[in-house]
Amino acid sequence: MRTPTRSSYDVVIIGGAIYGSSVAWWLTQMAGFDGTVLVVERDPTYTFASTSHTNSCIRQQFSNATNIQVSQFGAQFIRNFRSFMGDNPDVPNLTLQSFGYLYLADTPEFTQSLQRSQAVQSALGTATRHMSRDEIAQAYPFYQLDDILAGNHNLVDEGYFDGGTMFDWFKRSARAAGIEFVHAEVTAITRKGDRVNSVTLSDGTDIACGTVVNASGPRAAATAQMAGLEIPVVPRKRYTFVFDAAQPLDIDLPLTIDPSGVHVRSDGKYYMAGCPPEDDYDAAYDDFDFDHSLWENKVWPAIATRIPQFEAVKVINEWVGHYAYNTLDQNALLGRAQSCPNFIFVNGFSGHGLQQAPAIGRGIAELITYGTYRSLDLSAFDVNRTHRNESFLETAII
């Protein structure tokens, strides 16, 4: 355990995974910010962090303009990663494998929803196409489409990338710029009136702070409760399977969102599939037990039906991770708590977190430095909407 070098910090970030590290790094990029920053991470191996279980995907295909704009900046950041990192020659270039998402609609209602989303996306400059069943069949003849009416597909800035490398360089670059990371757990938060004054670490050390950032992923509610605050974020299990096919496809497989709820895509020479469990319950923070029946009963039947060439496949890897699941509307919860303005939330991404980390990390750093969002207005994600029971409307949830 590294001991903090100070007894007081301007900013204490609780959680050092993708969001803690992104906010920390972006603070080093803010003109005029000269504050001290401490990132507290309970498990620096990140073995069970949501970041470590991500599928590293990015899409423009949302129905809400703010989500689209967030991902558009994410794609820009990935494609210009070394430039954003100060043209450091040690920083690798990131490749965005842009074979896109393909949403398949099997009802008139879903088809109309895809058409509405495509119109919003197109107005913001994305390359999303609304495709008929015949157009899908012509582009991707391996699908079985008897039950499909239409789909949406985008081949530009949509696919997957090396999210682990992005995360690693957020941490490295933040440390190089003077951000402190400490291996500890926050066990208490002291609050007087409408302000947080300090956090207590697992060894009993009290750290005074000017601002606290809750970046603790699926544990966000527990962190908030220490400050007397509530947030509707719970751990939900999500399963991933990597498999080999006896008859591989001769072209890349888009990330295909099947009406069954199963999604599948190319993953190098293999394929990756995932889905929620049938019983999507709130999991314990340390519950990573694997439901091996899910493959046989749900995933494989869905992909073998949709892609008959996948009748003969072999699972070569599998894992389960946690979504930091926002039970209100499955979208980000950001900003200052109304009753405690120096406590900032960056939580509840419900599976969108990695792709949104560049834009939202920047936005939270702006909020801390300047008191407002400057580059992109993220106020639609205001955490205080939970108390007003106002949902952020987004139909494209996976």
Short mmCIF file of C-alpha atoms in Angstrom, two decimals:
data_model
loop_
_atom_site.label_atom_id
_atom_site.label_comp_id
_atom_site.label_asym_id
_atom_site.label_seq_id
_atom_site.Cartn_x
_atom_site.Cartn_y
_atom_site.Cartn_z
CA MET A 1 0.00 0.00 0.00
CA ARG A 2 1.36 3.39 -0.97
CA THR A 3 0.75 6.01 1.71
CA PRO A 4 -0.69 9.34 0.56
CA THR A 5 1.94 12.06 0.64
CA ARG A 6 -0.49 14.65 1.96
CA SER A 7 -3.19 14.86 4.61
CA SER A 8 -5.39 17.02 2.38
CA TYR A 9 -6.24 17.01 -1.33
CA ASP A 10 -8.29 19.30 -3.50
CA VAL A 11 -9.90 16.28 -5.20
CA VAL A 12 -10.27 12.73 -3.91
CA ILE A 13 -11.49 10.22 -6.51
CA ILE A 14 -12.95 7.02 -5.09
CA GLY A 15 -12.29 4.27 -7.63
CA GLY A 16 -9.34 4.02 -10.00
CA ALA A 17 -10.78 2.02 -12.89
CA ILE A 18 -11.72 3.58 -16.23
CA TYR A 19 -13.64 6.55 -14.80
CA GLY A 20 -11.39 7.34 -11.87
CA SER A 21 -8.38 7.25 -14.18
CA SER A 22 -10.11 9.17 -16.99
CA VAL A 23 -11.23 12.00 -14.70
CA ALA A 24 -7.78 12.11 -13.09
CA TRP A 25 -6.00 12.34 -16.44
CA TRP A 26 -8.39 14.92 -17.85
CA LEU A 27 -7.84 17.11 -14.78
CA THR A 28 -4.18 17.31 -15.82
CA GLN A 29 -5.35 18.66 -19.20
CA MET A 30 -7.52 21.46 -17.82
CA ALA A 31 -6.07 24.95 -18.27
CA GLY A 32 -6.01 26.65 -14.90
CA PHE A 33 -6.31 23.51 -12.77
CA ASP A 34 -3.41 23.26 -10.36
CA GLY A 35 -5.06 21.27 -7.57
CA THR A 36 -3.86 18.15 -5.80
CA VAL A 37 -5.59 14.87 -6.68
CA LEU A 38 -5.70 11.49 -4.93
CA VAL A 39 -7.19 8.39 -6.54
CA VAL A 40 -8.16 5.68 -4.05
CA GLU A 41 -8.51 2.15 -5.48
CA ARG A 42 -9.39 -0.87 -3.35
CA ASP A 43 -7.98 -3.43 -5.84
CA PRO A 44 -5.14 -2.16 -8.04
CA THR A 45 -5.15 -5.47 -9.97
CA TYR A 46 -8.66 -4.53 -11.17
CA THR A 47 -9.43 -8.25 -11.31
CA PHE A 48 -13.13 -7.82 -10.65
CA ALA A 49 -13.62 -4.29 -11.99
CA SER A 50 -16.21 -3.78 -14.73
CA THR A 51 -13.40 -2.24 -16.77
CA SER A 52 -11.56 -5.57 -16.81
CA HIS A 53 -14.63 -7.43 -18.09
CA THR A 54 -15.57 -5.05 -20.88
CA ASN A 55 -16.00 -6.10 -24.50
CA SER A 56 -14.40 -2.76 -25.58
CA CYS A 57 -17.09 -1.74 -28.04
CA ILE A 58 -18.21 1.66 -29.26
CA ARG A 59 -21.30 2.66 -31.21
CA GLN A 60 -22.98 5.76 -32.57
CA GLN A 61 -26.32 3.99 -32.66
CA PHE A 62 -28.23 5.58 -29.80
CA SER A 63 -31.60 7.26 -29.94
CA ASN A 64 -30.64 10.23 -27.74
CA ALA A 65 -28.53 13.00 -29.25
CA THR A 66 -26.35 13.40 -26.16
CA ASN A 67 -25.35 9.73 -26.15
CA ILE A 68 -24.53 9.98 -29.85
CA GLN A 69 -22.35 13.04 -29.37
CA VAL A 70 -20.56 11.41 -26.42
CA SER A 71 -19.67 8.42 -28.61
CA GLN A 72 -18.68 10.61 -31.53
CA PHE A 73 -16.05 12.23 -29.34
CA GLY A 74 -15.09 8.77 -28.08
CA ALA A 75 -14.36 7.68 -31.65
CA GLN A 76 -12.38 10.87 -32.29
CA PHE A 77 -10.37 10.24 -29.13
CA ILE A 78 -9.60 6.62 -30.07
CA ARG A 79 -8.54 7.53 -33.61
CA ASN A 80 -6.28 10.33 -32.33
CA PHE A 81 -5.18 8.68 -29.11
CA ARG A 82 -1.46 9.44 -29.32
CA SER A 83 -2.18 13.07 -30.21
CA PHE A 84 -4.46 13.46 -27.19
CA MET A 85 -1.69 11.93 -25.06
CA GLY A 86 0.69 14.71 -26.06
CA ASP A 87 2.26 12.90 -29.03
CA ASN A 88 4.21 10.73 -26.62
CA PRO A 89 6.03 8.24 -28.90
CA ASP A 90 5.62 5.53 -26.25
CA VAL A 91 1.83 5.75 -26.56
CA PRO A 92 0.51 3.23 -29.10
CA ASN A 93 -1.94 4.12 -31.80
CA LEU A 94 -5.36 2.57 -31.19
CA THR A 95 -7.24 0.83 -33.98
CA LEU A 96 -11.02 1.04 -34.16
CA GLN A 97 -12.32 -2.09 -35.90
CA SER A 98 -15.25 -0.45 -37.68
CA PHE A 99 -17.47 -3.26 -38.85
CA GLY A 100 -20.34 -1.76 -36.92
CA TYR A 101 -23.37 -2.77 -34.96
CA LEU A 102 -26.33 -4.34 -36.74
CA TYR A 103 -29.66 -4.06 -34.96
CA LEU A 104 -32.20 -6.57 -36.27
CA ALA A 105 -35.91 -5.77 -35.96
CA ASP A 106 -38.54 -8.49 -35.98
CA THR A 107 -41.67 -6.35 -35.39
CA PRO A 108 -43.17 -3.28 -37.07
CA GLU A 109 -42.82 -1.36 -33.80
CA PHE A 110 -39.12 -2.12 -33.50
CA THR A 111 -38.63 -1.26 -37.17
CA GLN A 112 -40.22 2.15 -36.63
CA SER A 113 -38.05 2.71 -33.55
CA LEU A 114 -34.92 1.98 -35.63
CA GLN A 115 -36.09 4.40 -38.32
CA ARG A 116 -36.56 7.16 -35.74
CA SER A 117 -33.14 6.50 -34.24
CA GLN A 118 -31.50 6.49 -37.66
CA ALA A 119 -33.01 9.90 -38.40
CA VAL A 120 -31.54 11.35 -35.18
CA GLN A 121 -28.16 9.75 -35.86
CA SER A 122 -28.08 10.92 -39.48
CA ALA A 123 -28.90 14.49 -38.44
CA LEU A 124 -25.77 14.42 -36.25
CA GLY A 125 -23.59 13.21 -39.12
CA THR A 126 -23.36 9.48 -38.46
CA ALA A 127 -23.27 6.95 -41.28
CA THR A 128 -26.09 4.75 -39.97
CA ARG A 129 -28.20 3.09 -42.69
CA HIS A 130 -31.70 1.76 -42.25
CA MET A 131 -31.73 -1.48 -44.24
CA SER A 132 -34.48 -3.73 -45.52
CA ARG A 133 -34.29 -7.47 -45.00
CA ASP A 134 -33.21 -7.91 -48.64
CA GLU A 135 -30.43 -5.34 -48.24
CA ILE A 136 -29.15 -7.11 -45.13
CA ALA A 137 -29.24 -10.46 -46.94
CA GLN A 138 -27.27 -9.04 -49.87
CA ALA A 139 -24.57 -7.56 -47.64
CA TYR A 140 -24.42 -10.51 -45.22
CA PRO A 141 -25.79 -13.66 -46.89
CA PHE A 142 -24.93 -15.90 -43.92
CA TYR A 143 -27.86 -14.64 -41.80
CA GLN A 144 -31.15 -16.51 -41.53
CA LEU A 145 -33.65 -13.64 -41.79
CA ASP A 146 -37.08 -15.25 -42.10
CA ASP A 147 -38.36 -13.44 -39.00
CA ILE A 148 -36.55 -10.12 -39.63
CA LEU A 149 -38.20 -7.05 -41.15
CA ALA A 150 -35.34 -4.53 -41.17
CA GLY A 151 -32.17 -3.40 -39.45
CA ASN A 152 -29.84 -0.50 -38.74
CA HIS A 153 -26.12 -0.67 -39.51
CA ASN A 154 -23.17 1.73 -39.39
CA LEU A 155 -19.68 1.01 -40.74
CA VAL A 156 -18.03 4.26 -39.63
CA ASP A 157 -16.51 4.73 -36.14
CA GLU A 158 -18.47 1.83 -34.75
CA GLY A 159 -17.10 -1.52 -33.64
CA TYR A 160 -14.46 -2.44 -31.06
CA PHE A 161 -11.03 -1.26 -29.92
CA ASP A 162 -8.35 -1.95 -27.32
CA GLY A 163 -9.99 -0.47 -24.26
CA GLY A 164 -7.39 -1.98 -21.95
CA THR A 165 -4.63 0.07 -23.54
CA MET A 166 -6.70 3.26 -23.29
CA PHE A 167 -7.28 2.57 -19.60
CA ASP A 168 -3.61 1.78 -18.99
CA TRP A 169 -2.48 5.07 -20.52
CA PHE A 170 -5.06 7.09 -18.60
CA LYS A 171 -3.43 5.72 -15.42
CA ARG A 172 0.17 6.04 -16.62
CA SER A 173 -0.23 9.55 -17.93
CA ALA A 174 -2.13 10.73 -14.86
CA ARG A 175 0.65 9.41 -12.61
CA ALA A 176 3.32 10.98 -14.80
CA ALA A 177 1.56 14.32 -14.42
CA GLY A 178 1.60 14.09 -10.62
CA ILE A 179 -1.71 12.43 -9.77
CA GLU A 180 -1.36 10.13 -6.74
CA PHE A 181 -2.88 6.64 -6.75
CA VAL A 182 -3.15 4.75 -3.48
CA HIS A 183 -4.11 1.13 -2.79
CA ALA A 184 -6.75 1.45 -0.07
CA GLU A 185 -10.45 1.35 0.54
CA VAL A 186 -12.55 4.30 1.63
CA THR A 187 -14.36 3.08 4.75
CA ALA A 188 -16.03 6.32 5.83
CA ILE A 189 -16.89 9.77 4.53
CA THR A 190 -17.30 12.68 6.93
CA ARG A 191 -19.92 15.22 5.99
CA LYS A 192 -20.93 18.39 7.80
CA GLY A 193 -24.09 20.02 6.53
CA ASP A 194 -23.99 20.27 2.77
CA ARG A 195 -20.29 19.48 2.37
CA VAL A 196 -18.02 16.48 2.54
CA ASN A 197 -14.97 17.28 4.65
CA SER A 198 -12.88 14.13 4.61
CA VAL A 199 -12.62 10.46 3.74
CA THR A 200 -11.22 7.72 5.95
CA LEU A 201 -9.00 5.03 4.44
CA SER A 202 -8.88 1.38 5.43
CA ASP A 203 -5.76 1.90 7.57
CA GLY A 204 -7.56 4.60 9.57
CA THR A 205 -5.97 7.58 7.81
CA ASP A 206 -8.24 10.60 7.47
CA ILE A 207 -7.80 12.64 4.29
CA ALA A 208 -9.32 16.11 4.09
CA CYS A 209 -10.74 17.00 0.69
CA GLY A 210 -12.28 19.83 -1.28
CA THR A 211 -14.21 17.62 -3.71
CA VAL A 212 -15.05 13.92 -3.72
CA VAL A 213 -15.70 12.06 -6.99
CA ASN A 214 -17.66 8.82 -6.80
CA ALA A 215 -16.12 6.65 -9.53
CA SER A 216 -16.69 3.32 -7.79
CA GLY A 217 -18.57 1.49 -10.56
CA PRO A 218 -21.03 -1.14 -9.30
CA ARG A 219 -20.23 -0.07 -5.71
CA ALA A 220 -21.47 3.47 -6.36
CA ALA A 221 -24.49 3.18 -4.04
CA ALA A 222 -22.36 1.99 -1.12
CA THR A 223 -19.94 4.89 -1.63
CA ALA A 224 -22.80 7.39 -1.81
CA GLN A 225 -24.41 6.01 1.34
CA MET A 226 -21.28 6.81 3.33
CA ALA A 227 -22.01 10.47 2.54
CA GLY A 228 -25.72 10.11 3.33
CA LEU A 229 -26.67 10.08 -0.36
CA GLU A 230 -28.67 7.66 -2.50
CA ILE A 231 -28.15 6.51 -6.08
CA PRO A 232 -30.06 3.76 -7.94
CA VAL A 233 -27.00 1.80 -9.13
CA VAL A 234 -26.67 -1.94 -8.54
CA PRO A 235 -24.40 -4.71 -9.84
CA ARG A 236 -26.03 -6.77 -12.60
CA LYS A 237 -24.32 -9.78 -14.17
CA ARG A 238 -23.45 -9.84 -17.85
CA TYR A 239 -21.97 -12.91 -19.54
CA THR A 240 -19.42 -13.12 -22.35
CA PHE A 241 -18.44 -16.17 -24.41
CA VAL A 242 -15.60 -16.39 -26.92
CA PHE A 243 -15.95 -19.25 -29.38
CA ASP A 244 -14.34 -20.85 -32.40
CA ALA A 245 -16.44 -21.90 -35.39
CA ALA A 246 -15.89 -25.05 -37.44
CA GLN A 247 -17.12 -23.07 -40.47
CA PRO A 248 -15.90 -19.50 -39.95
CA LEU A 249 -17.49 -16.70 -41.92
CA ASP A 250 -15.56 -15.33 -44.88
CA ILE A 251 -16.16 -11.69 -43.86
CA ASP A 252 -16.23 -9.85 -40.53
CA LEU A 253 -19.37 -10.31 -38.47
CA PRO A 254 -20.90 -7.01 -37.35
CA LEU A 255 -21.86 -6.78 -33.70
CA THR A 256 -25.29 -8.27 -34.30
CA ILE A 257 -28.02 -7.48 -31.79
CA ASP A 258 -30.52 -10.30 -32.17
CA PRO A 259 -34.15 -9.84 -31.09
CA SER A 260 -33.54 -12.65 -28.59
CA GLY A 261 -31.30 -10.31 -26.57
CA VAL A 262 -28.11 -12.12 -27.56
CA HIS A 263 -25.36 -10.18 -29.34
CA VAL A 264 -22.45 -11.63 -31.29
CA ARG A 265 -19.50 -10.24 -33.28
CA SER A 266 -16.15 -11.11 -34.79
CA ASP A 267 -13.23 -11.09 -32.38
CA GLY A 268 -10.09 -11.58 -34.43
CA LYS A 269 -10.17 -15.14 -35.75
CA TYR A 270 -12.79 -16.03 -33.12
CA TYR A 271 -16.25 -14.74 -32.22
CA MET A 272 -17.63 -13.12 -29.10
CA ALA A 273 -21.19 -13.40 -27.83
CA GLY A 274 -22.93 -12.03 -24.78
CA CYS A 275 -26.24 -11.49 -23.05
CA PRO A 276 -27.93 -10.82 -19.72
CA PRO A 277 -29.15 -13.80 -17.71
CA GLU A 278 -32.79 -14.84 -17.90
CA ASP A 279 -33.24 -13.71 -14.29
CA ASP A 280 -31.57 -10.30 -14.30
CA TYR A 281 -31.34 -9.88 -10.53
CA ASP A 282 -29.26 -7.45 -8.46
CA ALA A 283 -26.04 -9.32 -7.71
CA ALA A 284 -23.82 -9.03 -4.66
CA TYR A 285 -20.64 -7.04 -5.23
CA ASP A 286 -18.54 -10.20 -4.91
CA ASP A 287 -20.88 -12.55 -6.80
CA PHE A 288 -19.11 -13.70 -9.95
CA ASP A 289 -20.52 -17.23 -10.01
CA PHE A 290 -20.97 -18.40 -13.59
CA ASP A 291 -24.21 -19.82 -14.98
CA HIS A 292 -22.89 -22.41 -17.43
CA SER A 293 -26.40 -23.35 -18.58
CA LEU A 294 -26.80 -19.94 -20.23
CA TRP A 295 -24.71 -20.96 -23.24
CA GLU A 296 -26.65 -24.13 -23.98
CA ASN A 297 -30.09 -22.77 -23.20
CA LYS A 298 -29.94 -19.24 -24.63
CA VAL A 299 -26.79 -18.07 -26.39
CA TRP A 300 -25.87 -20.94 -28.69
CA PRO A 301 -29.48 -21.62 -29.85
CA ALA A 302 -29.89 -17.93 -30.73
CA ILE A 303 -26.67 -17.58 -32.70
CA ALA A 304 -27.00 -20.96 -34.43
CA THR A 305 -30.53 -20.03 -35.53
CA ARG A 306 -29.48 -16.60 -36.80
CA ILE A 307 -26.23 -17.82 -38.40
CA PRO A 308 -26.57 -21.48 -39.46
CA GLN A 309 -22.79 -21.73 -40.00
CA PHE A 310 -22.50 -21.47 -36.22
CA GLU A 311 -24.20 -24.80 -35.68
CA ALA A 312 -20.78 -26.29 -34.84
CA VAL A 313 -18.84 -24.07 -32.46
CA LYS A 314 -16.60 -24.49 -29.42
CA VAL A 315 -16.39 -22.11 -26.46
CA ILE A 316 -12.74 -21.29 -25.75
CA ASN A 317 -13.20 -18.61 -23.07
CA GLU A 318 -16.00 -17.21 -20.93
CA TRP A 319 -16.42 -14.75 -18.11
CA VAL A 320 -19.00 -12.84 -16.12
CA GLY A 321 -18.70 -9.22 -15.07
CA HIS A 322 -20.94 -6.60 -13.52
CA TYR A 323 -22.77 -3.74 -15.15
CA ALA A 324 -23.01 -0.69 -12.91
CA TYR A 325 -26.71 -0.78 -13.64
CA ASN A 326 -28.82 2.36 -13.24
CA THR A 327 -32.26 0.98 -12.38
CA LEU A 328 -34.00 4.25 -13.25
CA ASP A 329 -33.14 4.46 -16.96
CA GLN A 330 -29.84 2.63 -17.65
CA ASN A 331 -27.91 5.80 -18.48
CA ALA A 332 -25.15 7.81 -16.85
CA LEU A 333 -25.71 9.65 -13.58
CA LEU A 334 -23.40 12.65 -13.44
CA GLY A 335 -22.72 15.81 -11.57
CA ARG A 336 -22.98 17.40 -8.16
CA ALA A 337 -25.37 16.09 -5.54
CA GLN A 338 -27.93 18.84 -4.96
CA SER A 339 -27.77 18.38 -1.18
CA CYS A 340 -23.97 18.07 -1.14
CA PRO A 341 -22.41 20.04 -4.02
CA ASN A 342 -18.80 18.97 -3.44
CA PHE A 343 -19.75 15.31 -3.92
CA ILE A 344 -19.69 14.48 -7.64
CA PHE A 345 -21.17 11.39 -9.26
CA VAL A 346 -19.82 9.66 -12.36
CA ASN A 347 -21.81 6.45 -12.21
CA GLY A 348 -24.54 4.20 -13.58
CA PHE A 349 -23.28 3.59 -17.13
CA SER A 350 -25.09 0.27 -17.49
CA GLY A 351 -22.64 -1.12 -20.04
CA HIS A 352 -21.87 2.12 -21.93
CA GLY A 353 -18.99 3.12 -19.69
CA LEU A 354 -15.84 2.33 -21.61
CA GLN A 355 -16.92 4.00 -24.86
CA GLN A 356 -18.16 7.06 -22.98
CA ALA A 357 -15.09 7.47 -20.76
CA PRO A 358 -13.22 9.98 -22.96
CA ALA A 359 -16.08 12.48 -23.25
CA ILE A 360 -17.48 12.05 -19.76
CA GLY A 361 -14.08 12.03 -18.07
CA ARG A 362 -13.40 15.34 -19.82
CA GLY A 363 -16.79 16.70 -18.80
CA ILE A 364 -16.36 15.86 -15.11
CA ALA A 365 -12.88 17.42 -15.14
CA GLU A 366 -14.42 20.58 -16.63
CA LEU A 367 -17.14 20.57 -13.98
CA ILE A 368 -14.52 20.36 -11.21
CA THR A 369 -12.26 23.01 -12.76
CA TYR A 370 -14.73 25.53 -14.16
CA GLY A 371 -18.01 24.69 -12.44
CA THR A 372 -19.72 23.83 -15.72
CA TYR A 373 -19.46 21.59 -18.78
CA ARG A 374 -17.63 23.39 -21.57
CA SER A 375 -16.88 21.01 -24.45
CA LEU A 376 -20.14 19.08 -24.51
CA ASP A 377 -23.26 19.75 -22.46
CA LEU A 378 -23.79 16.68 -20.26
CA SER A 379 -26.50 18.19 -18.09
CA ALA A 380 -29.10 15.76 -19.46
CA PHE A 381 -27.34 13.11 -17.34
CA ASP A 382 -27.83 15.15 -14.14
CA VAL A 383 -27.82 12.76 -11.18
CA ASN A 384 -30.51 14.76 -9.42
CA ARG A 385 -33.08 13.56 -11.95
CA THR A 386 -33.34 10.43 -9.81
CA HIS A 387 -35.00 12.46 -7.05
CA ARG A 388 -37.40 13.99 -9.55
CA ASN A 389 -38.07 10.55 -11.05
CA GLU A 390 -37.28 11.97 -14.49
CA SER A 391 -35.91 9.42 -16.92
CA PHE A 392 -33.27 10.03 -19.57
CA LEU A 393 -35.01 8.60 -22.63
CA GLU A 394 -32.81 6.17 -24.56
CA THR A 395 -34.37 3.30 -26.51
CA ALA A 396 -31.14 1.70 -27.76
CA ILE A 397 -30.22 -0.23 -24.62
CA ILE A 398 -28.34 -3.52 -24.91
#
